[in-house]
Tab-separated table of C-alpha atoms and ligand atoms in Angstrom:
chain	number	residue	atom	x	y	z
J	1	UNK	CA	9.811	-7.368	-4.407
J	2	UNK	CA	9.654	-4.153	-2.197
J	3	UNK	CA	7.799	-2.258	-4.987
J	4	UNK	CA	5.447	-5.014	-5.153
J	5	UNK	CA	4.870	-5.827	-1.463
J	6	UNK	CA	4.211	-1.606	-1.085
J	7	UNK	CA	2.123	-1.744	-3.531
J	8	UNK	CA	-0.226	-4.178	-1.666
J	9	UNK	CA	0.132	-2.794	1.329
J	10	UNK	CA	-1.308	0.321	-0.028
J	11	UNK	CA	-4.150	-1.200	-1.946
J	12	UNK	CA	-4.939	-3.214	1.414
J	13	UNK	CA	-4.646	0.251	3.671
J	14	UNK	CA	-6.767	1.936	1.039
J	15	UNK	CA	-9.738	-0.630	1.108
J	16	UNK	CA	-9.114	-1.014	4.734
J	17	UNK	CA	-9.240	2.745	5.894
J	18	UNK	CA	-11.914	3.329	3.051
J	19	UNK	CA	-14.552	0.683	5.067
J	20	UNK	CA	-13.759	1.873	8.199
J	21	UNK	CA	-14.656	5.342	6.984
J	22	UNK	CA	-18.052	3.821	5.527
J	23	UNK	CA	-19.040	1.801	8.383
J	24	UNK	CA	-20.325	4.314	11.300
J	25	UNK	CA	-22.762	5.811	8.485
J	26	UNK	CA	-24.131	2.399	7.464
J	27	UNK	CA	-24.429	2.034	11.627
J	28	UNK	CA	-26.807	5.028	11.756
J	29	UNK	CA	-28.540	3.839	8.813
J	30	UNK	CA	-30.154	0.968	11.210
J	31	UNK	CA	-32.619	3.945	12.821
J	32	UNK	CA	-36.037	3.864	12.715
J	33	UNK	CA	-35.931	0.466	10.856
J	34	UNK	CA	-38.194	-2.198	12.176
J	35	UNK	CA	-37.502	-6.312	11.193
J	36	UNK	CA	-38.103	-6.688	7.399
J	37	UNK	CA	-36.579	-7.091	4.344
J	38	UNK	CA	-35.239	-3.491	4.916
J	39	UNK	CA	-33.344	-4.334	7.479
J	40	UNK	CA	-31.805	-7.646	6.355
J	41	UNK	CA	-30.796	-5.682	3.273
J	42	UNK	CA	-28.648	-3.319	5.449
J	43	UNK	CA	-27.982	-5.920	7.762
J	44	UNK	CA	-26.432	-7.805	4.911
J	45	UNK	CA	-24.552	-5.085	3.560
J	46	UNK	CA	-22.971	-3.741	6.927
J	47	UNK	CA	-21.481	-7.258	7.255
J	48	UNK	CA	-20.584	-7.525	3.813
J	49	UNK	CA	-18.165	-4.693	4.193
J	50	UNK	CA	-17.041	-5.249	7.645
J	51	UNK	CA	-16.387	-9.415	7.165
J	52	UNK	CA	-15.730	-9.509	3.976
J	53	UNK	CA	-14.096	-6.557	2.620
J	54	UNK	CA	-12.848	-4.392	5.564
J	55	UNK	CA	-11.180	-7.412	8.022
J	56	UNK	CA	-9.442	-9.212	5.373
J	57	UNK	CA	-7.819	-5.719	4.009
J	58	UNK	CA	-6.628	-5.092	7.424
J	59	UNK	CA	-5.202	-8.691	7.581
J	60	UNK	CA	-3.521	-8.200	4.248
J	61	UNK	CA	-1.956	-4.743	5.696
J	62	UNK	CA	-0.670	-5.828	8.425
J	63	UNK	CA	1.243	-8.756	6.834
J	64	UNK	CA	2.438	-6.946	4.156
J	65	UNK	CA	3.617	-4.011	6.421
J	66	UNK	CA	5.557	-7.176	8.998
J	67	UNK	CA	7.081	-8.226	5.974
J	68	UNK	CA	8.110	-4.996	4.943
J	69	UNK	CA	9.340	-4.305	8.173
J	70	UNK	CA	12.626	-6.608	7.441
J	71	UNK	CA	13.104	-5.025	4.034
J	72	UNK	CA	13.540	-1.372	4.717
J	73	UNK	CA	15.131	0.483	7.725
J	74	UNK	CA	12.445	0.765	10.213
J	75	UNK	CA	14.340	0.685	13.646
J	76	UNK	CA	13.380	4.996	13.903
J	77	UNK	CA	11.463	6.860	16.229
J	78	UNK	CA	9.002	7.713	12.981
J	79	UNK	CA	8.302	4.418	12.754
J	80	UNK	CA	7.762	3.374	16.325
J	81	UNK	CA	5.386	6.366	16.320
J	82	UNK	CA	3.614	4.960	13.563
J	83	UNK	CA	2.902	1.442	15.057
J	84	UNK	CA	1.381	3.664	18.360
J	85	UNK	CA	-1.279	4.768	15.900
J	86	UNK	CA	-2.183	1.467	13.820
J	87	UNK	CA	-2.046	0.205	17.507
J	88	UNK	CA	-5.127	2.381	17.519
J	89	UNK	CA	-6.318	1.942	14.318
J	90	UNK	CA	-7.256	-2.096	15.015
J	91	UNK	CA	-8.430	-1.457	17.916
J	92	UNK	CA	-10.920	0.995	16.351
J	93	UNK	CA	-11.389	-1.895	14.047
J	94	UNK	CA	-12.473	-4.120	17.128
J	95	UNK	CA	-15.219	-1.209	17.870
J	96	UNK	CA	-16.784	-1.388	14.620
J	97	UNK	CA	-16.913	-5.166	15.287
J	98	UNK	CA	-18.644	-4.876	18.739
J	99	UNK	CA	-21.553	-2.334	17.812
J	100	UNK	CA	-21.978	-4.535	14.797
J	101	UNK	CA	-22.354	-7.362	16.755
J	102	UNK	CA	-25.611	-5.715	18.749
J	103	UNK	CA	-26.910	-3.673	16.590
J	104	UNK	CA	-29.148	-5.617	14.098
J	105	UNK	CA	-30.492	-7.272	17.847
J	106	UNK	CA	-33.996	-6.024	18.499
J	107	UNK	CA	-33.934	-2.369	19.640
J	108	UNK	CA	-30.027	-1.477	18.462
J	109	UNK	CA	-29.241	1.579	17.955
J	110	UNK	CA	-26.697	3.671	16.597
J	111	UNK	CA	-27.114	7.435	16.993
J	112	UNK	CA	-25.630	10.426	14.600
J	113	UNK	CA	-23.448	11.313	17.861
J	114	UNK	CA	-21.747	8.311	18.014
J	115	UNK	CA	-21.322	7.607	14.003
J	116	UNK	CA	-19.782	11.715	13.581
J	117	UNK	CA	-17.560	10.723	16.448
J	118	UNK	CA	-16.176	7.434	15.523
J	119	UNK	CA	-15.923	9.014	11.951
J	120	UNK	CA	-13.811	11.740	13.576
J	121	UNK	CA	-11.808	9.398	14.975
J	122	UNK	CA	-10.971	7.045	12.447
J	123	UNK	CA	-10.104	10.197	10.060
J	124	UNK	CA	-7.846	11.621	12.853
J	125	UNK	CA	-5.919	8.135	13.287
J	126	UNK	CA	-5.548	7.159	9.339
J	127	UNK	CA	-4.627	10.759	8.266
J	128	UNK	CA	-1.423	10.645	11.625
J	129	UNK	CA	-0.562	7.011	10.152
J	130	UNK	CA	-0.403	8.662	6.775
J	131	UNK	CA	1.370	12.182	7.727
J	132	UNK	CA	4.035	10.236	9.589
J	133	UNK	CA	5.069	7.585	6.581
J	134	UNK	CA	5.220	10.183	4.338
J	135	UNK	CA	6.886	12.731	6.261
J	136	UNK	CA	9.318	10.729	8.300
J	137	UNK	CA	9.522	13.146	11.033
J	138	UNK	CA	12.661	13.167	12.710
J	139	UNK	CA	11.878	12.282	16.221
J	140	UNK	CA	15.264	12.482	19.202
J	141	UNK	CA	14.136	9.698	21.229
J	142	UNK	CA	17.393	10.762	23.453
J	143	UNK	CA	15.218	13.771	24.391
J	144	UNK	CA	12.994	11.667	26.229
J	145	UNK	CA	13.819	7.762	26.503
J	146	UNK	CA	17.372	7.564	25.898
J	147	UNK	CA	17.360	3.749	26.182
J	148	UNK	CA	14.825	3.494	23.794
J	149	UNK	CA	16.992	1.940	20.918
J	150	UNK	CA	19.866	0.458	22.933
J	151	UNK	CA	19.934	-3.396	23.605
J	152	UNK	CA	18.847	-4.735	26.736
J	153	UNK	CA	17.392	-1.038	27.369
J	154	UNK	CA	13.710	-2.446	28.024
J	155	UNK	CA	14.906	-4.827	30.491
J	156	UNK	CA	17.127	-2.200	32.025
J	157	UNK	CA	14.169	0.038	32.154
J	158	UNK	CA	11.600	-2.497	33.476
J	159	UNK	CA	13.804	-3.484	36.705
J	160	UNK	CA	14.601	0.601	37.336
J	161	UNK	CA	10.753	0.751	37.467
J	162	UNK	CA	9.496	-1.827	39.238
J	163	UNK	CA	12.123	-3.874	40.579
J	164	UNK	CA	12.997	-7.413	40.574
J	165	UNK	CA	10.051	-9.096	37.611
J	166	UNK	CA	11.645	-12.329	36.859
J	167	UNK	CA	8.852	-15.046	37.423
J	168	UNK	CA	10.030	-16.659	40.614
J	169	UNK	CA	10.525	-20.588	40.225
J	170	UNK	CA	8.678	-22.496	42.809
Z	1	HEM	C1	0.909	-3.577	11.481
Z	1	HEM	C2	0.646	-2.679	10.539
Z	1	HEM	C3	1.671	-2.043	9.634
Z	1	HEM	C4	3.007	-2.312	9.472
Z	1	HEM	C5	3.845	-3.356	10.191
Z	1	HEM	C6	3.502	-1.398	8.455
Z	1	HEM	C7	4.797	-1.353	8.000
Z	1	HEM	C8	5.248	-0.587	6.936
Z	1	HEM	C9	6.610	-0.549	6.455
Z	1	HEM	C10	7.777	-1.329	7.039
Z	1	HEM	C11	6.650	0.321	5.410
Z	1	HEM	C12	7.862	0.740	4.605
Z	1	HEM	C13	8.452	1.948	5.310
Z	1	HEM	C14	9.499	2.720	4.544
Z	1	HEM	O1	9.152	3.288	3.500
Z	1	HEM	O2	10.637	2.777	5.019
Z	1	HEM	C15	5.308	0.832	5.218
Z	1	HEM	C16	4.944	1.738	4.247
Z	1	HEM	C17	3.766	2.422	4.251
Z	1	HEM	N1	2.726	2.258	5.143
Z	1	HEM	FE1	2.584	0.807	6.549
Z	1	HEM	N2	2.476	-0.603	8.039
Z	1	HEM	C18	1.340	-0.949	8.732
Z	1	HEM	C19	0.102	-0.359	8.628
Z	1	HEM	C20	-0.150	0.790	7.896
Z	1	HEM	C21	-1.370	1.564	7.965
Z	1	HEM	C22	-2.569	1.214	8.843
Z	1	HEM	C23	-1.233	2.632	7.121
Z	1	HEM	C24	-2.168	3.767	6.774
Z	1	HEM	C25	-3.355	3.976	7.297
Z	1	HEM	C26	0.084	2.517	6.483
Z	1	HEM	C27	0.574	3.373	5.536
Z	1	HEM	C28	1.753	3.192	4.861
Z	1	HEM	C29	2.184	4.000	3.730
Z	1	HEM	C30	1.409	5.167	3.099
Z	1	HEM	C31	3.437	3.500	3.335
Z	1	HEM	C32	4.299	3.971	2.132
Z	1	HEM	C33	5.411	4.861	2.609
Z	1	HEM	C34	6.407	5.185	1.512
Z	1	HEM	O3	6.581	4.422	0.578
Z	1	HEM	O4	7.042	6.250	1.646
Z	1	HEM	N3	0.705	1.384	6.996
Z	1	HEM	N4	4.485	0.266	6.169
């Protein structure tokens, strides 16, 4: 079952990460193209892998990685760490969704600037989501938020810093 539900979540990461990677070039591909055939060709395509290839992988990895979540150990710092980062990761995702949404509008642009450095930073977040799994660095969360793992510890934590934040009852 765990072998199984990995192996999704791997083929879903890989199809995921693999559009998001694709996506900022087929952005700058829009330049210089005026309303034609062309255009609805790329226009097309871009959604093609955004809608219908790149979305429903990330759906598929996030489910498979909650479900995996109550078969294996993952109450470490390494893992908390990892979240952080696909944190990130969708909201990157939500990005690609928002220039694709104005860019096949008269006059959208994408420039080479802004496809190298959404590139950049895609690469930078999938390759940190992948060092961490693999390497399971051993974090010491005492080090710096010794509540961190102990029950009640958020609560505890949210009324040292800012008091009293139960919803007051009219
Ligand atoms: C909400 C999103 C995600 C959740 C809840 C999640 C959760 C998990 C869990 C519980 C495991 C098993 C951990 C273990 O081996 O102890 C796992 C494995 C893995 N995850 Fe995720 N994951 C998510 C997204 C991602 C993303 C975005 C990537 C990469 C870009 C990724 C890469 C991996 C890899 C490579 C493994 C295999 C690790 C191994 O077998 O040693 N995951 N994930």
């Amino acid at each position: 079952m765990t072998t199984l539900l990995k192996f999704i979540h791997l083929a879903a990461i890989a199809i995921w990460s693999g559009g998001l990677l694709v996506l900022p070039y087929l952005f700058w591909q829009r330049r210089g193209l005026t309303a034609g055939s062309e255009l609805d060709r790329l226009h097309r395509i871009t959604r093609l892998v955004f809608v219908e290839l790149t979305s429903p992988a990330a759906f598929v990895a996030i489910a498979s990685g909650t479900v995996l979540i109550f078969l294996q150990a993952t109450f470490v710092e390494w893992f908390t760490a990892k979240m952080v980062f696909v944190g990130i990761m969708a909201m990157l995702h939500v990005l690609a969704g928002l220039v694709l949404h104005d860019l096949y509008l008269p006059g959208g642009r994408f420039n080479r600037g802004s496809a190298i450095a959404l590139t950049m930073a895609y690469l930078v977040v999938i390759v940190a989501i992948i060092w961490i799994v693999l390497a399971k660095p051993h974090i010491d969360s005492n080090l710096f938020a010794p509540h961190l793992f102990e029950p009640g510890g958020l609560g505890r934590w949210l009324h040292h810093s800012f008091g009293e934040t139960r919803i007051p009852t009219p």
